[in-house]
């Protein structure tokens, strides 16, 4: 065994084999895979191994397309051919109009990734799948590329190719401990000796937390028992004259595919079971859990009803094995939070279908620092600090029970709530707040007219439409109050703080005491990495002058990683997170200044505290740090309050607000107003796939600065000209808004992709932001947007349509 290498990948299932192969493809051949037993002896060997192109967003669709193309290439490679039934086709069934509408949206989204899904009616489903009845069926989504692959051959072929490219694979070599050194390199201890390396990758399937513990990390991954059976030959299958398509059923929670002359049918039962929560038997190798078909009787009946021929079939084999789930159902592929030179590819619950793509995107991250698609939806840093074993298990169970039921945009699932709250959560709940969850935080969406109010889940406008409109009216005509909790906030201090930040952002750094500026961070490729509000808080009796760096609610671990990684050893800079200590109250509207004046002794006049200022003060007797910044386009104050004083500040503001008719508003109102004002959302409109010029952020870039992270690459990109443009569109429709991912069409061709959409109440417009191809960015350009299957006319308009001269925010 080698004693040094560049990367050690731990685990020889599909996750590890794919990562190893793709590292060699990205140019690193001095890489090693360690497997404690034989390759595929964890979950991979017994997988049903279905390979679909379906995904809920473009990154997932893109990585699955990569899997499919790679698997086809492997199938056709005479040197090491892999059994891959590609193109049997598959149907995701639907029995509600809302599911059909969702499928139409996903079809629109996938088209932007060159993937064609068809939404078909019940008769067409039955025509394509000869075994199904159309009872209680509306239709489904057809994925023509659906199929399945031989898992052992797949992993064998990937490791064969990796070894040919210089990688080494050591089987029967168990990792027993990990030591990280001061220079962030690692020693990997195994039962066969030690290996020193720069980077480690955890690809350990259901043993993820055994290896996690070796580096002091508890990953939010739980295993669930999952069963399928394989039938004897079924005459209808044998005599079909073609291969039977796959089925996935959100009505009765099962899937099926052809296996020889019979069917393989798998179940997501409601009465499901976690596995290995108290540790995994070291001898559980190439092993299965005991059969337990009683547990799946409820879903089995649904499968019998849909495929009557199944009820007559004998069962040949039952497989019950552990499958990993994360806290939100999507895998964790990327840097391990809080660790340097450590990555993971874990929590794969559809690892055969997705594994080719995940290994590809992970290898790109390791070798190039970033993947070609924005990988936030699979980034391990998307959960900050609330994911213990219990919460992970509860969410895993919920996700398993809903395996084929996609999240509607206005749906907030009930399990694991109140993980992160503030003293105001029960107070706002008593005001009938409807909450959504952002990185564990309960965030107010809107205020319900009564506690029993519910919206209908779907993609169109729902029953909250007028409520949100009224909340915006309250802000626009008077003053509104909302709580914005969980926003990321770092305090940055030290003599080198300003120079450090200047290097990190691509624009002019606001250095003046008492002033606030908006800034953008790029990666080394010149692409957008982050957005931050930088506030220079003057020295006061509360402490010396310091900088507050504020960014999106879920970005805490991501941004901390990024900033820490760029700190130089000789720099006097300290970064401390205040995210969990402070919460923001926002008051917005033309009467906001009057409220501030009556609740705080300071002088809040325009002259004394103009737009983009920051100061410390008291709200009543609650200490606060106030910024005159606005995300709504109205005059507004962000009031940052320590959680201990939050309730006091809230009561003082409500009391002072009485004479000004203060109302409450929530995040849906903010979302509408920010769209109208031309502001962007991190990870909706601000993505690592685009640079700041393509995203329309030219005024935040200062190319004549001596240097900043990403400058050299941005110069090259800028010289070559933008590949896309972010534009604002108004849609000719009042039925519903476009959702992120929807395709823009011109003469039957995709010319862009929606990043955000919503109704703009103050201007009465149905708005969308979209990244469009060059030639489609001019004001007045007409296109169509495929909004959940309806072609809606849309026109490019100015970005900043509400108060373009910023008179309102200045007050
Ligand atoms: C019944 C069932 C049906 C499924 N059907 C499908 C399907 O149709 N389509 C689909 O895409 N997915 C399916 N899946 C899921 C899929 O099989 C998994 O997502 C995938 O196999 C996970 O691969 P992995 O590499 O992450 O984990 P594993 O295959 O478990 O590999 C992890 C490897 O790490 C090794 N390891 C662990 N600890 C150490 C250590 N300390 N040192 C060295 N090596 C170590 C293990 O020995 C193991 O080989 C199914 C799963 C089940 C259970």
Coordinates of N, CA and C in Angstrom, one line a residue, residues 356-548:
X356 N -23.2 8.7 -10.5 CA -22.3 9.1 -11.5 C -22.1 10.6 -11.5
X357 N -23.2 11.3 -11.4 CA -23.2 12.8 -11.4 C -22.7 13.4 -10.1
X358 N -23.0 12.8 -9.0 CA -22.5 13.3 -7.7 C -21.0 13.2 -7.6
X359 N -20.4 12.1 -8.1 CA -19.0 11.9 -8.0 C -18.3 12.9 -9.0
X360 N -19.0 13.2 -10.1 CA -18.4 14.1 -11.0 C -18.4 15.5 -10.4
X361 N -19.5 16.0 -9.8 CA -19.5 17.3 -9.3 C -18.6 17.4 -8.0
X362 N -18.5 16.3 -7.3 CA -17.6 16.4 -6.1 C -16.1 16.5 -6.6
X363 N -15.8 15.7 -7.6 CA -14.4 15.7 -8.1 C -14.1 17.1 -8.6
X364 N -15.0 17.8 -9.3 CA -14.8 19.1 -9.8 C -14.6 20.1 -8.6
X365 N -15.3 19.9 -7.5 CA -15.1 20.8 -6.4 C -13.8 20.6 -5.8
X366 N -13.3 19.3 -5.7 CA -12.1 19.0 -5.0 C -10.9 19.6 -5.9
X367 N -11.0 19.4 -7.2 CA -9.9 19.7 -8.1 C -9.9 21.2 -8.4
X368 N -11.1 21.7 -8.7 CA -11.2 23.1 -9.2 C -11.7 24.1 -8.2
X369 N -12.1 23.6 -7.1 CA -12.7 24.5 -6.1 C -14.2 24.8 -6.3
X370 N -14.7 24.5 -7.4 CA -16.1 24.7 -7.7 C -16.6 23.7 -8.8
X371 N -17.8 23.4 -8.8 CA -18.3 22.5 -9.9 C -19.0 23.4 -11.0
X372 N -19.3 22.7 -12.1 CA -19.9 23.6 -13.2 C -21.3 24.0 -13.0
X373 N -22.0 23.2 -12.2 CA -23.4 23.7 -11.7 C -23.3 24.2 -10.3
X374 N -24.2 25.1 -10.0 CA -24.3 25.5 -8.6 C -24.7 24.3 -7.7
X375 N -23.9 24.0 -6.7 CA -24.2 22.8 -6.0 C -24.8 23.0 -4.6
X376 N -25.4 24.2 -4.4 CA -25.9 24.5 -3.1 C -27.0 23.5 -2.6
X377 N -27.8 23.0 -3.6 CA -28.8 22.1 -3.2 C -28.3 20.7 -2.6
X378 N -27.0 20.5 -2.8 CA -26.4 19.3 -2.2 C -25.2 19.6 -1.3
X379 N -25.1 20.9 -1.0 CA -23.9 21.3 -0.2 C -24.1 20.9 1.3
X380 N -23.1 20.2 1.9 CA -23.3 19.8 3.3 C -23.4 20.9 4.3
X381 N -23.1 22.1 3.8 CA -23.1 23.3 4.8 C -24.4 23.9 4.8
X382 N -25.5 23.4 4.1 CA -26.7 24.1 4.1 C -27.5 24.0 5.4
X383 N -27.1 23.1 6.3 CA -27.8 23.1 7.7 C -26.7 23.6 8.7
X384 N -27.2 24.5 9.5 CA -26.2 25.1 10.5 C -26.6 24.8 11.9
X385 N -26.1 23.8 12.5 CA -26.1 23.7 13.9 C -27.4 23.1 14.6
X386 N -28.3 22.6 13.8 CA -29.5 22.1 14.5 C -29.8 20.6 14.1
X387 N -28.8 20.0 13.6 CA -29.1 18.7 13.0 C -28.6 17.5 13.9
X388 N -29.2 17.3 15.0 CA -28.7 16.2 15.8 C -29.4 14.8 15.3
X389 N -29.0 13.8 16.0 CA -29.5 12.4 15.5 C -31.0 12.4 15.5
X390 N -31.7 12.9 16.6 CA -33.1 12.8 16.7 C -33.8 13.5 15.5
X391 N -33.4 14.8 15.3 CA -34.1 15.6 14.3 C -33.8 15.0 12.9
X392 N -32.6 14.5 12.7 CA -32.3 13.9 11.4 C -33.2 12.7 11.2
X393 N -33.4 11.8 12.2 CA -34.2 10.6 12.1 C -35.6 11.0 11.8
X394 N -36.1 12.0 12.5 CA -37.6 12.4 12.4 C -37.8 12.9 10.9
X395 N -36.9 13.7 10.4 CA -37.0 14.2 9.1 C -36.8 13.1 8.0
X396 N -35.9 12.1 8.3 CA -35.7 11.0 7.4 C -37.0 10.2 7.3
X397 N -37.6 10.0 8.4 CA -38.9 9.2 8.4 C -39.9 9.9 7.5
X398 N -40.0 11.2 7.8 CA -41.0 12.1 7.0 C -40.7 12.0 5.5
X399 N -39.4 12.1 5.2 CA -39.0 12.1 3.8 C -39.3 10.8 3.2
X400 N -39.0 9.7 3.9 CA -39.2 8.4 3.4 C -40.7 8.2 3.1
X401 N -41.5 8.6 4.0 CA -43.0 8.5 3.8 C -43.5 9.3 2.6
X402 N -42.7 10.3 2.2 CA -43.2 11.1 1.1 C -42.3 11.0 -0.1
X403 N -41.6 9.8 -0.2 CA -40.6 9.7 -1.2 C -40.9 10.2 -2.6
X404 N -42.1 9.8 -3.1 CA -42.4 10.3 -4.5 C -43.3 11.5 -4.5
X405 N -43.6 12.1 -3.3 CA -44.5 13.2 -3.3 C -43.6 14.5 -3.2
X406 N -43.6 15.2 -4.3 CA -42.7 16.4 -4.3 C -43.2 17.5 -3.3
X407 N -42.3 18.3 -2.9 CA -42.7 19.5 -2.0 C -43.4 20.5 -2.9
X408 N -44.6 20.9 -2.6 CA -45.1 22.1 -3.3 C -44.5 23.3 -2.8
X409 N -44.4 24.3 -3.7 CA -43.7 25.5 -3.3 C -44.3 26.2 -2.0
X410 N -45.6 26.0 -1.8 CA -46.2 26.6 -0.6 C -46.5 25.6 0.5
X411 N -45.7 24.5 0.5 CA -45.9 23.5 1.5 C -44.8 23.5 2.5
X412 N -45.2 23.4 3.8 CA -44.1 23.4 4.9 C -44.4 22.1 5.7
X413 N -43.6 21.1 5.6 CA -43.9 19.9 6.2 C -43.8 20.0 7.8
X414 N -44.6 19.2 8.5 CA -44.8 19.4 9.9 C -43.7 18.9 10.8
X415 N -42.9 17.9 10.4 CA -42.0 17.3 11.3 C -40.8 18.1 11.6
X416 N -40.3 18.0 12.8 CA -39.0 18.7 13.2 C -39.1 20.2 13.3
X417 N -40.3 20.7 13.6 CA -40.5 22.2 13.6 C -39.9 22.7 14.9
X418 N -39.8 24.0 14.9 CA -39.3 24.8 16.1 C -37.9 24.4 16.5
X419 N -37.1 23.9 15.6 CA -35.7 23.6 15.9 C -34.9 24.9 16.2
X420 N -35.3 26.0 15.6 CA -34.6 27.3 15.9 C -35.7 28.3 16.0
X421 N -35.8 28.9 17.1 CA -36.9 30.0 17.3 C -36.2 31.1 18.1
X422 N -37.0 32.2 18.2 CA -36.6 33.3 19.0 C -37.7 33.6 20.0
X423 N -37.4 34.5 21.0 CA -38.5 34.8 22.0 C -39.8 35.3 21.3
X424 N -39.7 35.7 20.1 CA -40.9 36.2 19.4 C -41.7 35.1 18.7
X425 N -41.2 33.9 18.6 CA -41.9 32.9 17.8 C -43.3 32.7 18.4
X426 N -43.4 32.4 19.7 CA -44.8 32.2 20.3 C -45.6 33.5 20.2
X427 N -45.0 34.6 20.3 CA -45.7 35.9 20.3 C -46.4 36.0 18.9
X428 N -45.6 35.8 17.9 CA -46.1 35.9 16.5 C -47.1 34.8 16.2
X429 N -46.8 33.6 16.8 CA -47.8 32.5 16.6 C -49.2 32.9 17.1
X430 N -49.2 33.6 18.2 CA -50.4 34.1 18.8 C -51.1 35.1 17.9
X431 N -50.3 35.7 17.1 CA -50.9 36.7 16.1 C -51.3 36.0 14.8
X432 N -51.4 34.6 14.9 CA -51.8 33.8 13.7 C -50.7 33.8 12.6
X433 N -49.4 33.8 13.0 CA -48.4 33.8 11.9 C -48.4 32.4 11.3
X434 N -48.2 32.3 10.0 CA -47.9 31.1 9.3 C -46.4 31.0 9.1
X435 N -45.8 30.0 9.6 CA -44.3 29.9 9.5 C -43.8 29.0 8.4
X436 N -42.7 29.4 7.8 CA -42.0 28.5 7.0 C -40.6 28.2 7.7
X437 N -39.8 27.3 7.2 CA -38.6 26.9 7.8 C -37.4 27.3 6.9
X438 N -36.5 28.1 7.5 CA -35.3 28.4 6.7 C -34.1 28.0 7.6
X439 N -33.4 27.0 7.1 CA -32.2 26.5 7.8 C -32.6 26.2 9.3
X440 N -33.7 25.6 9.5 CA -34.2 25.3 10.9 C -35.0 26.4 11.6
X441 N -34.8 27.6 11.1 CA -35.5 28.8 11.7 C -36.9 28.8 11.3
X442 N -37.8 29.1 12.3 CA -39.2 29.4 12.0 C -39.3 30.8 11.5
X443 N -39.7 31.0 10.3 CA -39.8 32.4 9.7 C -41.2 32.7 9.3
X444 N -41.7 33.9 9.7 CA -43.1 34.2 9.4 C -43.3 34.4 7.9
X445 N -44.3 33.7 7.3 CA -44.6 34.0 5.9 C -45.6 35.0 5.7
X446 N -46.7 34.9 6.5 CA -47.8 35.9 6.5 C -48.6 35.7 7.7
X447 N -49.6 36.6 7.9 CA -50.4 36.4 9.1 C -51.8 36.0 8.6
X448 N -52.3 34.8 9.2 CA -53.5 34.2 8.8 C -54.7 35.0 9.4
X449 N -55.8 35.0 8.7 CA -57.0 35.6 9.2 C -57.6 34.9 10.5
X450 N -57.3 33.6 10.6 CA -57.8 32.9 11.7 C -56.9 31.6 11.9
X451 N -56.8 31.0 13.0 CA -55.9 29.9 13.2 C -56.1 28.7 12.3
X452 N -57.4 28.5 11.8 CA -57.7 27.4 11.0 C -57.5 27.6 9.5
X453 N -57.0 28.8 9.2 CA -56.8 29.1 7.7 C -55.7 28.2 7.1
X454 N -56.0 27.6 6.0 CA -55.0 26.8 5.2 C -55.0 27.1 3.8
X455 N -53.9 27.0 3.1 CA -53.9 27.2 1.7 C -53.9 25.9 1.0
X456 N -54.3 25.9 -0.3 CA -54.3 24.7 -1.1 C -52.9 24.6 -1.7
X457 N -52.3 23.4 -1.6 CA -50.9 23.3 -2.1 C -51.0 23.2 -3.7
X458 N -50.1 24.0 -4.3 CA -50.1 24.0 -5.7 C -49.1 25.0 -6.2
X459 N -49.0 25.2 -7.5 CA -48.1 26.1 -8.1 C -48.6 27.4 -8.5
X460 N -50.0 27.5 -8.5 CA -50.6 28.8 -8.8 C -50.7 29.7 -7.6
X461 N -51.4 30.9 -7.8 CA -51.6 31.7 -6.6 C -52.6 31.0 -5.7
X462 N -52.4 31.2 -4.4 CA -53.2 30.5 -3.5 C -54.0 31.4 -2.6
X463 N -54.7 30.9 -1.6 CA -55.6 31.7 -0.8 C -54.9 32.8 0.0
X464 N -53.6 32.8 0.1 CA -52.9 33.8 0.8 C -52.7 35.1 0.0
X465 N -53.1 35.0 -1.3 CA -52.7 36.1 -2.3 C -53.2 37.5 -1.7
X466 N -54.5 37.6 -1.4 CA -55.0 38.9 -0.9 C -54.4 39.3 0.4
X467 N -54.1 38.3 1.3 CA -53.6 38.6 2.6 C -52.2 39.3 2.4
X468 N -51.4 38.7 1.6 CA -50.1 39.3 1.3 C -50.2 40.7 0.7
X469 N -51.2 40.9 -0.2 CA -51.4 42.2 -0.8 C -51.8 43.2 0.3
X470 N -52.6 42.8 1.3 CA -53.0 43.8 2.3 C -51.7 44.1 3.2
X471 N -50.9 43.1 3.5 CA -49.7 43.4 4.3 C -48.8 44.4 3.6
X472 N -48.7 44.2 2.2 CA -47.9 45.2 1.5 C -48.5 46.6 1.5
X473 N -49.8 46.6 1.4 CA -50.5 47.9 1.5 C -50.2 48.6 2.8
X474 N -50.2 47.8 3.9 CA -49.8 48.4 5.2 C -48.4 49.0 5.2
X475 N -47.5 48.3 4.6 CA -46.1 48.8 4.5 C -46.1 50.1 3.6
X476 N -46.7 50.0 2.5 CA -46.5 51.1 1.5 C -47.2 52.4 1.9
X477 N -48.3 52.2 2.7 CA -49.0 53.4 3.0 C -48.8 53.9 4.4
X478 N -48.1 53.1 5.2 CA -47.9 53.5 6.6 C -46.6 53.0 7.1
X479 N -46.7 52.0 8.0 CA -45.5 51.3 8.4 C -45.8 49.9 8.9
X480 N -44.9 49.0 8.5 CA -45.1 47.6 8.8 C -43.9 47.1 9.6
X481 N -44.2 46.0 10.4 CA -43.1 45.4 11.2 C -43.0 43.9 10.9
X482 N -41.8 43.5 10.8 CA -41.6 42.0 10.6 C -40.3 41.6 11.3
X483 N -40.3 40.3 11.7 CA -39.1 39.7 12.3 C -38.4 39.0 11.2
X484 N -37.1 39.2 11.1 CA -36.3 38.4 10.1 C -35.2 37.7 10.9
X485 N -35.5 36.4 11.2 CA -34.6 35.7 12.1 C -33.6 34.8 11.3
X486 N -32.6 34.5 11.9 CA -31.6 33.5 11.3 C -30.7 34.1 10.3
X487 N -30.8 35.4 10.0 CA -29.9 36.0 9.1 C -28.4 35.9 9.6
X488 N -27.5 35.5 8.7 CA -26.2 35.3 9.1 C -25.5 36.6 9.4
X489 N -24.8 36.6 10.5 CA -24.1 37.8 10.9 C -22.7 37.5 11.6
X490 N -21.7 38.0 11.0 CA -20.3 37.8 11.6 C -19.8 39.2 12.1
X491 N -19.2 39.1 13.2 CA -18.5 40.4 13.7 C -17.0 40.2 13.3
X492 N -16.5 41.1 12.5 CA -15.1 41.0 12.0 C -14.3 42.1 12.6
X493 N -13.3 41.7 13.3 CA -12.4 42.7 14.0 C -11.0 42.5 13.8
X494 N -10.1 43.4 14.3 CA -8.7 43.3 14.1 C -8.2 44.3 13.1
X495 N -6.9 44.7 13.2 CA -6.4 45.8 12.4 C -6.4 45.5 10.9
X496 N -6.5 44.2 10.6 CA -6.5 43.9 9.2 C -7.8 43.6 8.6
X497 N -8.9 43.9 9.4 CA -10.2 43.5 8.9 C -10.7 44.2 7.6
X498 N -10.4 45.5 7.5 CA -10.9 46.2 6.3 C -10.1 45.7 5.1
X499 N -8.8 45.6 5.2 CA -8.0 45.2 4.0 C -8.4 43.7 3.6
X500 N -8.7 42.9 4.6 CA -9.1 41.5 4.3 C -10.4 41.5 3.5
X501 N -11.4 42.3 4.0 CA -12.6 42.3 3.3 C -12.5 42.9 1.9
X502 N -11.6 43.9 1.8 CA -11.4 44.6 0.5 C -10.9 43.5 -0.5
X503 N -10.1 42.6 0.0 CA -9.6 41.6 -0.9 C -10.7 40.6 -1.3
X504 N -11.6 40.4 -0.4 CA -12.6 39.3 -0.6 C -13.8 39.8 -1.5
X505 N -14.0 41.1 -1.6 CA -15.2 41.6 -2.4 C -14.7 42.2 -3.7
X506 N -15.6 42.2 -4.7 CA -15.1 42.7 -6.0 C -15.4 44.2 -6.2
X507 N -16.1 44.8 -5.2 CA -16.4 46.2 -5.4 C -15.7 47.1 -4.4
X508 N -16.2 48.3 -4.3 CA -15.6 49.3 -3.4 C -16.0 49.0 -2.0
X509 N -15.1 48.9 -1.1 CA -15.4 48.6 0.3 C -15.8 49.9 1.0
X510 N -16.9 49.9 1.7 CA -17.3 51.1 2.5 C -16.5 51.0 3.7
X511 N -15.6 52.0 3.9 CA -14.7 51.9 5.0 C -15.1 52.9 6.1
X512 N -16.0 53.9 5.8 CA -16.3 55.0 6.7 C -17.1 54.5 7.9
X513 N -16.7 54.9 9.1 CA -17.4 54.6 10.3 C -18.9 55.0 10.1
X514 N -19.8 54.2 10.6 CA -21.2 54.5 10.5 C -21.9 54.3 9.2
X515 N -21.2 53.8 8.2 CA -21.8 53.6 6.9 C -21.9 52.1 6.6
X516 N -22.9 51.8 5.7 CA -23.2 50.4 5.3 C -23.1 50.3 3.8
X517 N -22.6 49.2 3.3 CA -22.5 49.0 1.9 C -22.9 47.5 1.5
X518 N -23.3 47.3 0.3 CA -23.6 46.0 -0.2 C -22.4 45.5 -1.0
X519 N -22.0 44.3 -0.9 CA -20.8 43.8 -1.5 C -21.0 42.4 -2.0
X520 N -20.2 42.0 -3.1 CA -20.3 40.7 -3.6 C -19.0 40.0 -3.6
X521 N -19.0 38.7 -3.3 CA -17.8 37.9 -3.2 C -17.8 37.0 -4.4
X522 N -16.6 36.8 -5.0 CA -16.4 35.9 -6.2 C -15.6 34.8 -5.8
X523 N -15.7 33.7 -6.5 CA -14.7 32.6 -6.4 C -13.5 32.8 -7.3
X524 N -12.6 31.9 -7.3 CA -11.4 32.1 -8.1 C -11.7 32.0 -9.6
X525 N -12.9 31.6 -9.9 CA -13.2 31.5 -11.4 C -14.0 32.8 -11.8
X526 N -14.1 33.8 -10.9 CA -14.7 35.0 -11.2 C -16.2 34.9 -11.1
X527 N -16.7 33.9 -10.5 CA -18.2 33.7 -10.5 C -18.7 34.1 -9.1
X528 N -20.0 34.3 -9.0 CA -20.6 34.8 -7.8 C -20.6 33.8 -6.7
X529 N -20.0 34.1 -5.6 CA -19.9 33.2 -4.4 C -20.9 33.7 -3.3
X530 N -20.9 35.0 -3.1 CA -21.7 35.4 -1.9 C -22.1 36.9 -2.1
X531 N -23.1 37.3 -1.2 CA -23.5 38.7 -1.1 C -23.5 39.0 0.3
X532 N -23.0 40.2 0.6 CA -22.9 40.6 2.1 C -23.2 42.1 2.3
X533 N -23.9 42.3 3.4 CA -24.1 43.7 3.8 C -23.0 44.0 4.8
X534 N -22.1 45.0 4.5 CA -21.0 45.3 5.4 C -21.2 46.6 6.1
X535 N -21.3 46.5 7.4 CA -21.7 47.7 8.2 C -20.5 48.0 9.1
X536 N -20.1 49.3 9.1 CA -18.9 49.7 10.0 C -19.5 50.4 11.2
X537 N -19.5 49.6 12.3 CA -20.1 50.1 13.5 C -19.0 50.9 14.3
X538 N -19.3 52.2 14.5 CA -18.3 53.0 15.2 C -18.1 52.6 16.7
X539 N -16.9 52.9 17.2 CA -16.6 52.6 18.6 C -17.7 53.2 19.5
X540 N -18.0 52.6 20.6 CA -19.0 53.1 21.6 C -18.7 52.5 22.9
X541 N -19.5 52.8 23.9 CA -19.3 52.2 25.2 C -19.6 50.7 25.1
X542 N -20.2 50.2 24.0 CA -20.4 48.8 23.9 C -19.2 48.0 23.3
X543 N -18.2 48.8 22.8 CA -17.0 48.1 22.3 C -16.3 49.0 21.3
X544 N -15.1 48.5 20.8 CA -14.4 49.2 19.8 C -15.1 49.1 18.5
X545 N -14.6 49.9 17.5 CA -15.2 49.9 16.2 C -15.0 48.5 15.6
X546 N -16.1 48.1 14.9 CA -16.0 46.7 14.3 C -16.9 46.6 13.1
X547 N -16.7 45.6 12.4 CA -17.5 45.4 11.1 C -18.5 44.3 11.3
X548 N -19.7 44.5 10.9 CA -20.7 43.4 10.8 C -20.9 43.0 9.4

